[in-house]
């Protein structure tokens, strides 16, 4: 099957493939046409160009009868974040119909070989192909509904590193109000996460007296969430880093308190649903989420390229 470099004029064809591919998912952000082209190459979480640090980016298409049937892109993270360290090579997007799986298998080694020239510390598969929203929402994990993509990655030398669950809360099913949190203080934080406009990004933390940040203050809640996707058809709350850091405060109702507050705040900000990823064996968190109206919508998988055996 002929393989060539992606051209901007391929955008429309690849976008159509993407729409068809994501149609099989129960929930995803509707990425607009104009956003789509650049998102095919950017590293995950990072929308703001000033936060964008990747090199060795490559995008290839496979064609049949001059028609694009598959797209694969990848690159190297130059400056890492707390999830992906600098020097990580990545497969960014795999966009194709299941019937073009062989084309994906043909493209993958070419992208991997290109990125390997830049000596990545490791090579992972994430984002576009894994992330229907092209954003933090389910980044780094491939829905089991796209098992054929997972199979292409396995056939190209990747292995599964993590298994998780994707949960979604459609707010029409839960409408709870904030509870009181005395003597702990619930602090509302606005900040910029992963290049998202602070206007859309908020989090909540619980503080113990004397209620201030910095050394010496015990954080009994460190929930921060937010990330309303600007320009997406549906605003949503993506929950990230939900943890009660001091474990002596766990199991006392604080997690539920902060979660309810964030869900409430999100609705006040116009979010239509909330979503999150959790480990497949994190039953404590799953109990909490499900009792607050979240439902499991898919199993997810993260991938890493197996190390080459030294001869
Ligand atoms: C998950 C976490 C945030 C929950 O916060 P928490 O304050 O401990 O939970 P709560 O006391 O509010 O309990 C809420 C619900 O969680 C579940 N739960 C809490 N502790 C549990 C336990 N030991 N075993 C089973 N379920 C438990 C229960 O469903 C509980 O509801 P119930 O009290 O009506 O039975 C907290 O335990 C934590 O920080 N865990 C480690 C980090 C983590 O796993 N984060 C989630 C990432 S996706």
mmCIF file of C-alpha atoms and ligand atoms in Angstrom:
data_model
loop_
_atom_site.group_PDB
_atom_site.id
_atom_site.type_symbol
_atom_site.label_atom_id
_atom_site.label_comp_id
_atom_site.label_asym_id
_atom_site.label_seq_id
_atom_site.Cartn_x
_atom_site.Cartn_y
_atom_site.Cartn_z
ATOM 1 C CA UNK A 1 0.000 0.000 0.000
ATOM 2 C CA UNK A 2 1.511 3.404 -0.971
ATOM 3 C CA UNK A 3 2.757 5.438 1.976
ATOM 4 C CA UNK A 4 3.581 9.122 1.884
ATOM 5 C CA UNK A 5 3.906 12.145 4.146
ATOM 6 C CA UNK A 6 0.738 13.801 5.374
ATOM 7 C CA UNK A 7 -0.121 17.042 3.554
ATOM 8 C CA UNK A 8 -2.435 19.748 4.937
ATOM 9 C CA UNK A 9 -4.736 19.003 2.008
ATOM 10 C CA UNK A 10 -5.296 15.527 3.543
ATOM 11 C CA UNK A 11 -6.973 17.145 6.533
ATOM 12 C CA UNK A 12 -10.517 16.768 5.259
ATOM 13 C CA UNK A 13 -10.107 13.087 4.435
ATOM 14 C CA UNK A 14 -8.444 12.312 7.766
ATOM 15 C CA UNK A 15 -11.097 14.311 9.618
ATOM 16 C CA UNK A 16 -13.811 12.231 7.978
ATOM 17 C CA UNK A 17 -12.025 9.051 9.025
ATOM 18 C CA UNK A 18 -11.755 10.422 12.551
ATOM 19 C CA UNK A 19 -15.490 11.168 12.676
ATOM 20 C CA UNK A 20 -16.262 7.659 11.556
ATOM 21 C CA UNK A 21 -13.772 6.172 14.011
ATOM 22 C CA UNK A 22 -15.087 8.093 17.020
ATOM 23 C CA UNK A 23 -18.714 7.372 16.116
ATOM 24 C CA UNK A 24 -18.263 4.020 17.862
ATOM 25 C CA UNK A 25 -17.528 5.748 21.190
ATOM 26 C CA UNK A 26 -20.316 6.602 23.603
ATOM 27 C CA UNK A 27 -18.756 9.890 24.741
ATOM 28 C CA UNK A 28 -16.224 12.138 23.127
ATOM 29 C CA UNK A 29 -15.648 15.793 22.487
ATOM 30 C CA UNK A 30 -16.519 16.951 19.063
ATOM 31 C CA UNK A 31 -13.194 18.245 17.776
ATOM 32 C CA UNK A 32 -13.796 20.980 15.245
ATOM 33 C CA UNK A 33 -12.384 20.853 11.745
ATOM 34 C CA UNK A 34 -10.160 23.878 12.213
ATOM 35 C CA UNK A 35 -8.679 22.482 15.432
ATOM 36 C CA UNK A 36 -8.220 19.072 14.012
ATOM 37 C CA UNK A 37 -5.179 19.563 11.763
ATOM 38 C CA UNK A 38 -2.849 20.844 14.472
ATOM 39 C CA UNK A 39 -4.154 18.385 17.057
ATOM 40 C CA UNK A 40 -2.957 15.529 14.928
ATOM 41 C CA UNK A 41 0.616 16.355 15.878
ATOM 42 C CA UNK A 42 0.575 18.118 19.247
ATOM 43 C CA UNK A 43 1.525 16.287 22.393
ATOM 44 C CA UNK A 44 -1.192 15.438 24.802
ATOM 45 C CA UNK A 45 -2.807 17.860 27.223
ATOM 46 C CA UNK A 46 -1.063 20.715 25.560
ATOM 47 C CA UNK A 47 -3.229 23.020 23.503
ATOM 48 C CA UNK A 48 -1.478 26.296 24.051
ATOM 49 C CA UNK A 49 1.370 26.614 21.498
ATOM 50 C CA UNK A 50 3.615 28.192 24.131
ATOM 51 C CA UNK A 51 3.358 24.930 26.085
ATOM 52 C CA UNK A 52 4.011 22.801 23.108
ATOM 53 C CA UNK A 53 7.358 21.065 23.239
ATOM 54 C CA UNK A 54 7.811 18.245 20.822
ATOM 55 C CA UNK A 55 10.163 17.504 17.978
ATOM 56 C CA UNK A 56 10.742 14.820 15.393
ATOM 57 C CA UNK A 57 7.068 15.053 14.607
ATOM 58 C CA UNK A 58 5.979 12.994 11.684
ATOM 59 C CA UNK A 59 2.659 12.159 10.077
ATOM 60 C CA UNK A 60 2.250 9.552 7.371
ATOM 61 C CA UNK A 61 -0.733 8.412 5.370
ATOM 62 C CA UNK A 62 -1.435 5.203 3.518
ATOM 63 C CA UNK A 63 -3.491 5.498 0.351
ATOM 64 C CA UNK A 64 -5.500 3.121 -1.806
ATOM 65 C CA UNK A 65 -6.585 4.302 -5.258
ATOM 66 C CA UNK A 66 -5.305 7.769 -4.286
ATOM 67 C CA UNK A 67 -7.667 7.832 -1.312
ATOM 68 C CA UNK A 68 -6.320 8.244 2.226
ATOM 69 C CA UNK A 69 -7.263 5.147 4.209
ATOM 70 C CA UNK A 70 -5.047 5.513 7.289
ATOM 71 C CA UNK A 71 -3.046 8.116 9.167
ATOM 72 C CA UNK A 72 -0.384 7.620 11.865
ATOM 73 C CA UNK A 73 1.628 10.357 13.581
ATOM 74 C CA UNK A 74 4.291 10.431 16.276
ATOM 75 C CA UNK A 75 7.110 12.466 17.757
ATOM 76 C CA UNK A 76 9.365 13.061 20.733
ATOM 77 C CA UNK A 77 8.419 14.992 23.888
ATOM 78 C CA UNK A 78 11.061 17.677 24.446
ATOM 79 C CA UNK A 79 9.872 19.080 27.726
ATOM 80 C CA UNK A 80 7.900 16.697 29.853
ATOM 81 C CA UNK A 81 5.035 17.125 32.251
ATOM 82 C CA UNK A 82 4.170 15.181 35.383
ATOM 83 C CA UNK A 83 2.806 12.332 33.341
ATOM 84 C CA UNK A 84 5.137 12.060 30.392
ATOM 85 C CA UNK A 85 8.840 12.763 30.895
ATOM 86 C CA UNK A 86 11.092 14.598 28.465
ATOM 87 C CA UNK A 87 12.652 12.286 25.930
ATOM 88 C CA UNK A 88 9.571 10.087 25.588
ATOM 89 C CA UNK A 89 8.835 9.046 22.041
ATOM 90 C CA UNK A 90 5.181 8.712 21.230
ATOM 91 C CA UNK A 91 2.666 7.524 18.720
ATOM 92 C CA UNK A 92 0.215 10.382 18.683
ATOM 93 C CA UNK A 93 -2.676 9.412 16.475
ATOM 94 C CA UNK A 94 -3.914 6.378 14.628
ATOM 95 C CA UNK A 95 -6.879 7.238 12.464
ATOM 96 C CA UNK A 96 -8.361 4.709 10.105
ATOM 97 C CA UNK A 97 -11.276 2.422 9.633
ATOM 98 C CA UNK A 98 -10.971 -1.099 11.039
ATOM 99 C CA UNK A 99 -10.824 -2.412 7.478
ATOM 100 C CA UNK A 100 -7.549 -0.481 7.051
ATOM 101 C CA UNK A 101 -5.777 -2.261 9.921
ATOM 102 C CA UNK A 102 -3.109 -3.588 7.588
ATOM 103 C CA UNK A 103 -2.371 -0.031 6.423
ATOM 104 C CA UNK A 104 -1.910 0.971 10.064
ATOM 105 C CA UNK A 105 0.482 -1.958 10.535
ATOM 106 C CA UNK A 106 2.444 -0.721 7.524
ATOM 107 C CA UNK A 107 2.589 2.845 8.824
ATOM 108 C CA UNK A 108 3.499 2.144 12.441
ATOM 109 C CA UNK A 109 7.064 0.821 11.915
ATOM 110 C CA UNK A 110 7.854 3.809 9.707
ATOM 111 C CA UNK A 111 6.785 6.306 12.383
ATOM 112 C CA UNK A 112 8.575 4.305 15.105
ATOM 113 C CA UNK A 113 11.790 4.175 13.045
ATOM 114 C CA UNK A 114 11.669 7.924 12.469
ATOM 115 C CA UNK A 115 11.240 8.728 16.178
ATOM 116 C CA UNK A 116 13.899 6.179 17.186
ATOM 117 C CA UNK A 117 16.509 8.159 15.258
ATOM 118 C CA UNK A 118 16.120 10.798 17.970
ATOM 119 C CA UNK A 119 16.983 8.239 20.665
ATOM 120 C CA UNK A 120 13.863 8.364 22.848
ATOM 121 C CA UNK A 121 14.220 7.060 26.406
ATOM 122 C CA UNK A 122 11.078 5.070 25.857
ATOM 123 C CA UNK A 123 8.268 4.946 23.374
ATOM 124 C CA UNK A 124 4.599 5.065 24.307
ATOM 125 C CA UNK A 125 1.342 5.155 22.427
ATOM 126 C CA UNK A 126 -1.060 7.813 23.527
ATOM 127 C CA UNK A 127 -3.386 10.614 22.703
ATOM 128 C CA UNK A 128 -5.035 10.999 19.326
ATOM 129 C CA UNK A 129 -5.694 7.374 18.738
ATOM 130 C CA UNK A 130 -6.328 6.797 22.411
ATOM 131 C CA UNK A 131 -7.969 10.046 23.163
ATOM 132 C CA UNK A 132 -11.224 10.796 21.424
ATOM 133 C CA UNK A 133 -11.185 14.361 22.650
ATOM 134 C CA UNK A 134 -7.599 15.028 21.650
ATOM 135 C CA UNK A 135 -7.290 16.225 25.188
ATOM 136 C CA UNK A 136 -6.706 15.054 28.720
ATOM 137 C CA UNK A 137 -9.969 13.154 28.613
ATOM 138 C CA UNK A 138 -8.823 9.553 28.469
ATOM 139 C CA UNK A 139 -5.405 10.517 27.166
ATOM 140 C CA UNK A 140 -2.904 7.739 27.294
ATOM 141 C CA UNK A 141 -5.469 5.030 27.054
ATOM 142 C CA UNK A 142 -7.111 3.195 24.247
ATOM 143 C CA UNK A 143 -10.787 2.236 24.600
ATOM 144 C CA UNK A 144 -11.417 -1.463 24.231
ATOM 145 C CA UNK A 145 -13.951 -0.572 21.546
ATOM 146 C CA UNK A 146 -10.929 0.133 19.385
ATOM 147 C CA UNK A 147 -9.346 -3.217 20.098
ATOM 148 C CA UNK A 148 -8.241 -3.427 16.475
ATOM 149 C CA UNK A 149 -5.941 -0.426 17.045
ATOM 150 C CA UNK A 150 -4.611 -2.120 20.174
ATOM 151 C CA UNK A 151 -3.971 -5.234 18.131
ATOM 152 C CA UNK A 152 -2.022 -3.175 15.561
ATOM 153 C CA UNK A 153 0.112 -1.757 18.388
ATOM 154 C CA UNK A 154 0.706 -5.231 19.847
ATOM 155 C CA UNK A 155 1.637 -6.526 16.402
ATOM 156 C CA UNK A 156 4.124 -3.653 16.088
ATOM 157 C CA UNK A 157 5.952 -4.567 19.304
ATOM 158 C CA UNK A 158 4.014 -2.619 21.948
ATOM 159 C CA UNK A 159 2.806 -4.180 25.182
ATOM 160 C CA UNK A 160 -0.041 -3.177 27.482
ATOM 161 C CA UNK A 161 1.258 -1.342 30.572
ATOM 162 C CA UNK A 162 -1.945 -0.262 32.312
ATOM 163 C CA UNK A 163 -5.568 -1.200 32.322
ATOM 164 C CA UNK A 164 -8.222 1.201 33.470
ATOM 165 C CA UNK A 165 -11.860 2.151 33.365
ATOM 166 C CA UNK A 166 -13.370 5.224 31.836
ATOM 167 C CA UNK A 167 -16.321 6.593 33.779
ATOM 168 C CA UNK A 168 -18.777 9.266 32.780
ATOM 169 C CA UNK A 169 -21.288 11.180 34.860
ATOM 170 C CA UNK A 170 -24.183 12.638 32.910
ATOM 171 C CA UNK A 171 -25.422 15.350 35.120
ATOM 172 C CA UNK A 172 -29.082 14.879 34.431
ATOM 173 C CA UNK A 173 -28.854 11.849 36.707
ATOM 174 C CA UNK A 174 -27.256 13.585 39.702
ATOM 175 C CA UNK A 175 -27.876 17.064 40.960
ATOM 176 C CA UNK A 176 -26.302 17.393 44.323
ATOM 177 C CA UNK A 177 -25.422 20.483 46.265
ATOM 178 C CA UNK A 178 -22.298 21.296 48.201
ATOM 179 C CA UNK A 179 -22.153 20.033 51.756
ATOM 180 C CA UNK A 180 -20.604 21.917 54.676
ATOM 181 C CA UNK A 181 -16.975 21.227 55.443
ATOM 182 C CA UNK A 182 -16.273 22.838 58.864
ATOM 183 C CA UNK A 183 -13.667 23.038 60.332
ATOM 184 C CA UNK A 184 -11.894 22.227 57.106
ATOM 185 C CA UNK A 185 -11.866 24.913 54.516
ATOM 186 C CA UNK A 186 -12.842 24.166 50.991
ATOM 187 C CA UNK A 187 -10.809 26.343 48.757
ATOM 188 C CA UNK A 188 -11.660 27.022 45.203
ATOM 189 C CA UNK A 189 -8.618 27.357 42.994
ATOM 190 C CA UNK A 190 -8.430 28.739 39.514
ATOM 191 C CA UNK A 191 -5.269 28.082 37.632
ATOM 192 C CA UNK A 192 -3.885 27.068 34.333
ATOM 193 C CA UNK A 193 -3.474 23.383 33.817
ATOM 194 C CA UNK A 194 -1.749 21.991 30.781
ATOM 195 C CA UNK A 195 -2.166 25.222 28.868
ATOM 196 C CA UNK A 196 -5.921 25.450 29.365
ATOM 197 C CA UNK A 197 -7.336 28.927 29.870
ATOM 198 C CA UNK A 198 -7.595 29.523 33.668
ATOM 199 C CA UNK A 199 -11.080 30.843 33.049
ATOM 200 C CA UNK A 200 -12.132 27.246 32.409
ATOM 201 C CA UNK A 201 -9.839 25.452 34.781
ATOM 202 C CA UNK A 202 -10.660 25.039 38.442
ATOM 203 C CA UNK A 203 -9.947 22.743 41.281
ATOM 204 C CA UNK A 204 -10.907 22.315 44.910
ATOM 205 C CA UNK A 205 -8.724 21.593 47.872
ATOM 206 C CA UNK A 206 -9.530 21.049 51.509
ATOM 207 C CA UNK A 207 -7.300 22.868 53.943
ATOM 208 C CA UNK A 208 -6.938 22.369 57.667
ATOM 209 C CA UNK A 209 -6.469 25.383 59.935
ATOM 210 C CA UNK A 210 -4.558 27.711 59.637
ATOM 211 C CA UNK A 211 -5.937 27.562 56.106
ATOM 212 C CA UNK A 212 -2.975 28.580 54.037
ATOM 213 C CA UNK A 213 -0.778 27.150 51.384
ATOM 214 C CA UNK A 214 2.839 26.299 51.805
ATOM 215 C CA UNK A 215 5.006 24.301 54.185
ATOM 216 C CA UNK A 216 3.416 23.217 57.407
ATOM 217 C CA UNK A 217 -0.114 23.157 56.084
ATOM 218 C CA UNK A 218 -1.651 19.714 55.919
ATOM 219 C CA UNK A 219 -3.550 19.195 52.733
ATOM 220 C CA UNK A 220 -6.296 16.755 53.439
ATOM 221 C CA UNK A 221 -7.690 17.190 50.015
ATOM 222 C CA UNK A 222 -5.899 17.801 46.839
ATOM 223 C CA UNK A 223 -8.564 17.432 44.289
ATOM 224 C CA UNK A 224 -8.062 19.494 41.300
ATOM 225 C CA UNK A 225 -9.979 19.159 38.219
ATOM 226 C CA UNK A 226 -11.333 21.294 35.514
ATOM 227 C CA UNK A 227 -10.218 21.637 31.979
ATOM 228 C CA UNK A 228 -13.248 22.775 30.165
ATOM 229 C CA UNK A 229 -12.419 22.254 26.572
ATOM 230 C CA UNK A 230 -12.707 25.548 24.863
ATOM 231 C CA UNK A 231 -14.475 25.373 21.578
ATOM 232 C CA UNK A 232 -15.648 21.811 22.035
ATOM 233 C CA UNK A 233 -19.286 21.137 21.324
ATOM 234 C CA UNK A 234 -19.838 19.992 24.898
ATOM 235 C CA UNK A 235 -18.182 21.481 27.904
ATOM 236 C CA UNK A 236 -17.132 18.843 30.332
ATOM 237 C CA UNK A 237 -15.309 18.323 33.547
ATOM 238 C CA UNK A 238 -12.278 16.095 33.318
ATOM 239 C CA UNK A 239 -11.194 14.923 36.724
ATOM 240 C CA UNK A 240 -7.538 14.505 37.335
ATOM 241 C CA UNK A 241 -5.421 13.841 40.419
ATOM 242 C CA UNK A 242 -8.193 13.153 42.861
ATOM 243 C CA UNK A 243 -6.517 12.208 46.110
ATOM 244 C CA UNK A 244 -6.648 12.731 49.829
ATOM 245 C CA UNK A 245 -2.915 13.063 50.360
ATOM 246 C CA UNK A 246 -2.852 12.455 54.115
ATOM 247 C CA UNK A 247 -4.293 8.977 54.368
ATOM 248 C CA UNK A 248 -5.398 9.461 57.987
ATOM 249 C CA UNK A 249 -8.138 11.650 56.478
ATOM 250 C CA UNK A 250 -9.376 8.980 54.124
ATOM 251 C CA UNK A 251 -12.637 7.149 54.672
ATOM 252 C CA UNK A 252 -14.162 10.087 56.581
ATOM 253 C CA UNK A 253 -16.418 11.419 53.876
ATOM 254 C CA UNK A 254 -14.063 14.113 52.610
ATOM 255 C CA UNK A 255 -13.529 12.579 49.183
ATOM 256 C CA UNK A 256 -17.253 12.523 48.594
ATOM 257 C CA UNK A 257 -17.561 16.075 49.840
ATOM 258 C CA UNK A 258 -14.966 17.449 47.441
ATOM 259 C CA UNK A 259 -16.238 15.361 44.565
ATOM 260 C CA UNK A 260 -19.802 16.607 45.061
ATOM 261 C CA UNK A 261 -18.554 20.148 45.221
ATOM 262 C CA UNK A 262 -16.598 19.836 41.994
ATOM 263 C CA UNK A 263 -19.511 18.230 40.172
ATOM 264 C CA UNK A 264 -21.739 21.029 41.380
ATOM 265 C CA UNK A 265 -19.242 23.713 40.331
ATOM 266 C CA UNK A 266 -18.802 22.114 36.942
ATOM 267 C CA UNK A 267 -22.530 22.270 36.319
ATOM 268 C CA UNK A 268 -22.577 25.905 37.380
ATOM 269 C CA UNK A 269 -19.893 26.502 34.741
ATOM 270 C CA UNK A 270 -22.015 24.879 32.081
ATOM 271 C CA UNK A 271 -20.411 21.439 31.936
ATOM 272 C CA UNK A 272 -22.663 18.816 30.370
ATOM 273 C CA UNK A 273 -20.917 15.803 31.837
ATOM 274 C CA UNK A 274 -17.875 14.743 33.849
ATOM 275 C CA UNK A 275 -15.450 12.004 32.961
ATOM 276 C CA UNK A 276 -12.404 10.368 34.441
ATOM 277 C CA UNK A 277 -10.109 7.400 34.256
ATOM 278 C CA UNK A 278 -9.345 5.110 37.142
ATOM 279 C CA UNK A 279 -7.332 1.960 37.629
ATOM 280 C CA UNK A 280 -9.235 -1.194 36.978
ATOM 281 C CA UNK A 281 -8.501 -2.391 40.548
ATOM 282 C CA UNK A 282 -9.173 0.876 42.410
ATOM 283 C CA UNK A 283 -12.380 -0.345 43.994
ATOM 284 C CA UNK A 284 -12.521 2.368 46.666
ATOM 285 C CA UNK A 285 -12.566 5.116 44.044
ATOM 286 C CA UNK A 286 -14.968 3.154 41.828
ATOM 287 C CA UNK A 287 -17.425 2.726 44.742
ATOM 288 C CA UNK A 288 -17.375 6.439 45.336
ATOM 289 C CA UNK A 289 -17.724 7.442 41.683
ATOM 290 C CA UNK A 290 -20.536 5.040 40.989
ATOM 291 C CA UNK A 291 -22.461 6.135 44.063
ATOM 292 C CA UNK A 292 -22.195 9.713 42.751
ATOM 293 C CA UNK A 293 -23.731 8.893 39.393
ATOM 294 C CA UNK A 294 -20.715 7.843 37.312
ATOM 295 C CA UNK A 295 -21.058 4.892 34.978
ATOM 296 C CA UNK A 296 -18.359 2.798 33.392
ATOM 297 C CA UNK A 297 -18.359 3.413 29.637
ATOM 298 C CA UNK A 298 -15.264 1.527 28.574
ATOM 299 C CA UNK A 299 -12.162 -0.395 29.506
ATOM 300 C CA UNK A 300 -8.932 1.358 28.594
ATOM 301 C CA UNK A 301 -5.367 0.311 27.909
ATOM 302 C CA UNK A 302 -2.010 2.131 27.829
ATOM 303 C CA UNK A 303 0.834 0.919 25.628
ATOM 304 C CA UNK A 304 4.620 1.034 25.606
ATOM 305 C CA UNK A 305 7.046 -0.316 23.052
ATOM 306 C CA UNK A 306 8.888 -3.369 24.332
ATOM 307 C CA UNK A 307 12.619 -2.905 24.825
ATOM 308 C CA UNK A 308 14.748 -4.367 22.059
ATOM 309 C CA UNK A 309 16.680 -7.420 23.243
ATOM 310 C CA UNK A 310 20.444 -6.877 23.290
ATOM 311 C CA UNK A 311 22.282 -9.408 21.223
HETATM 312 C C1 LIG B 1 -10.474 7.708 46.520
HETATM 313 C C2 LIG B 1 -10.451 8.772 47.626
HETATM 314 C C3 LIG B 1 -10.265 10.153 47.025
HETATM 315 C C4 LIG B 1 -11.836 8.715 48.343
HETATM 316 O O1 LIG B 1 -11.875 9.679 49.344
HETATM 317 P P1 LIG B 1 -12.284 9.295 50.828
HETATM 318 O O2 LIG B 1 -12.400 10.562 51.594
HETATM 319 O O3 LIG B 1 -11.370 8.268 51.351
HETATM 320 O O4 LIG B 1 -13.729 8.635 50.618
HETATM 321 P P2 LIG B 1 -15.035 8.894 51.483
HETATM 322 O O5 LIG B 1 -14.736 8.750 52.938
HETATM 323 O O6 LIG B 1 -15.679 10.176 51.063
HETATM 324 O O7 LIG B 1 -15.946 7.670 51.050
HETATM 325 C C5 LIG B 1 -16.708 7.726 49.890
HETATM 326 C C6 LIG B 1 -17.015 6.334 49.377
HETATM 327 O O8 LIG B 1 -15.816 5.715 48.929
HETATM 328 C C7 LIG B 1 -15.907 4.304 49.201
HETATM 329 N N1 LIG B 1 -14.874 3.925 50.173
HETATM 330 C C8 LIG B 1 -14.160 4.750 50.977
HETATM 331 N N2 LIG B 1 -13.284 4.026 51.690
HETATM 332 C C9 LIG B 1 -13.455 2.740 51.317
HETATM 333 C C10 LIG B 1 -12.841 1.512 51.679
HETATM 334 N N3 LIG B 1 -11.851 1.472 52.592
HETATM 335 N N4 LIG B 1 -13.243 0.389 51.052
HETATM 336 C C11 LIG B 1 -14.228 0.411 50.129
HETATM 337 N N5 LIG B 1 -14.851 1.541 49.745
HETATM 338 C C12 LIG B 1 -14.469 2.695 50.330
HETATM 339 C C13 LIG B 1 -17.266 4.055 49.773
HETATM 340 O O9 LIG B 1 -18.156 3.810 48.692
HETATM 341 C C14 LIG B 1 -17.582 5.387 50.407
HETATM 342 O O10 LIG B 1 -18.956 5.593 50.536
HETATM 343 P P3 LIG B 1 -19.705 5.141 51.907
HETATM 344 O O11 LIG B 1 -18.959 5.800 53.014
HETATM 345 O O12 LIG B 1 -21.093 5.671 51.723
HETATM 346 O O13 LIG B 1 -19.619 3.664 51.957
HETATM 347 C C15 LIG B 1 -9.343 8.531 48.670
HETATM 348 O O14 LIG B 1 -9.544 7.288 49.293
HETATM 349 C C16 LIG B 1 -7.948 8.587 48.107
HETATM 350 O O15 LIG B 1 -7.327 9.640 48.073
HETATM 351 N N6 LIG B 1 -7.405 7.425 47.630
HETATM 352 C C17 LIG B 1 -6.077 7.346 47.043
HETATM 353 C C18 LIG B 1 -5.964 8.082 45.702
HETATM 354 C C19 LIG B 1 -6.915 7.538 44.680
HETATM 355 O O16 LIG B 1 -7.056 6.338 44.502
HETATM 356 N N7 LIG B 1 -7.593 8.448 43.964
HETATM 357 C C20 LIG B 1 -8.525 8.115 42.903
HETATM 358 C C21 LIG B 1 -7.847 8.195 41.588
HETATM 359 S S1 LIG B 1 -8.932 7.816 40.257
#
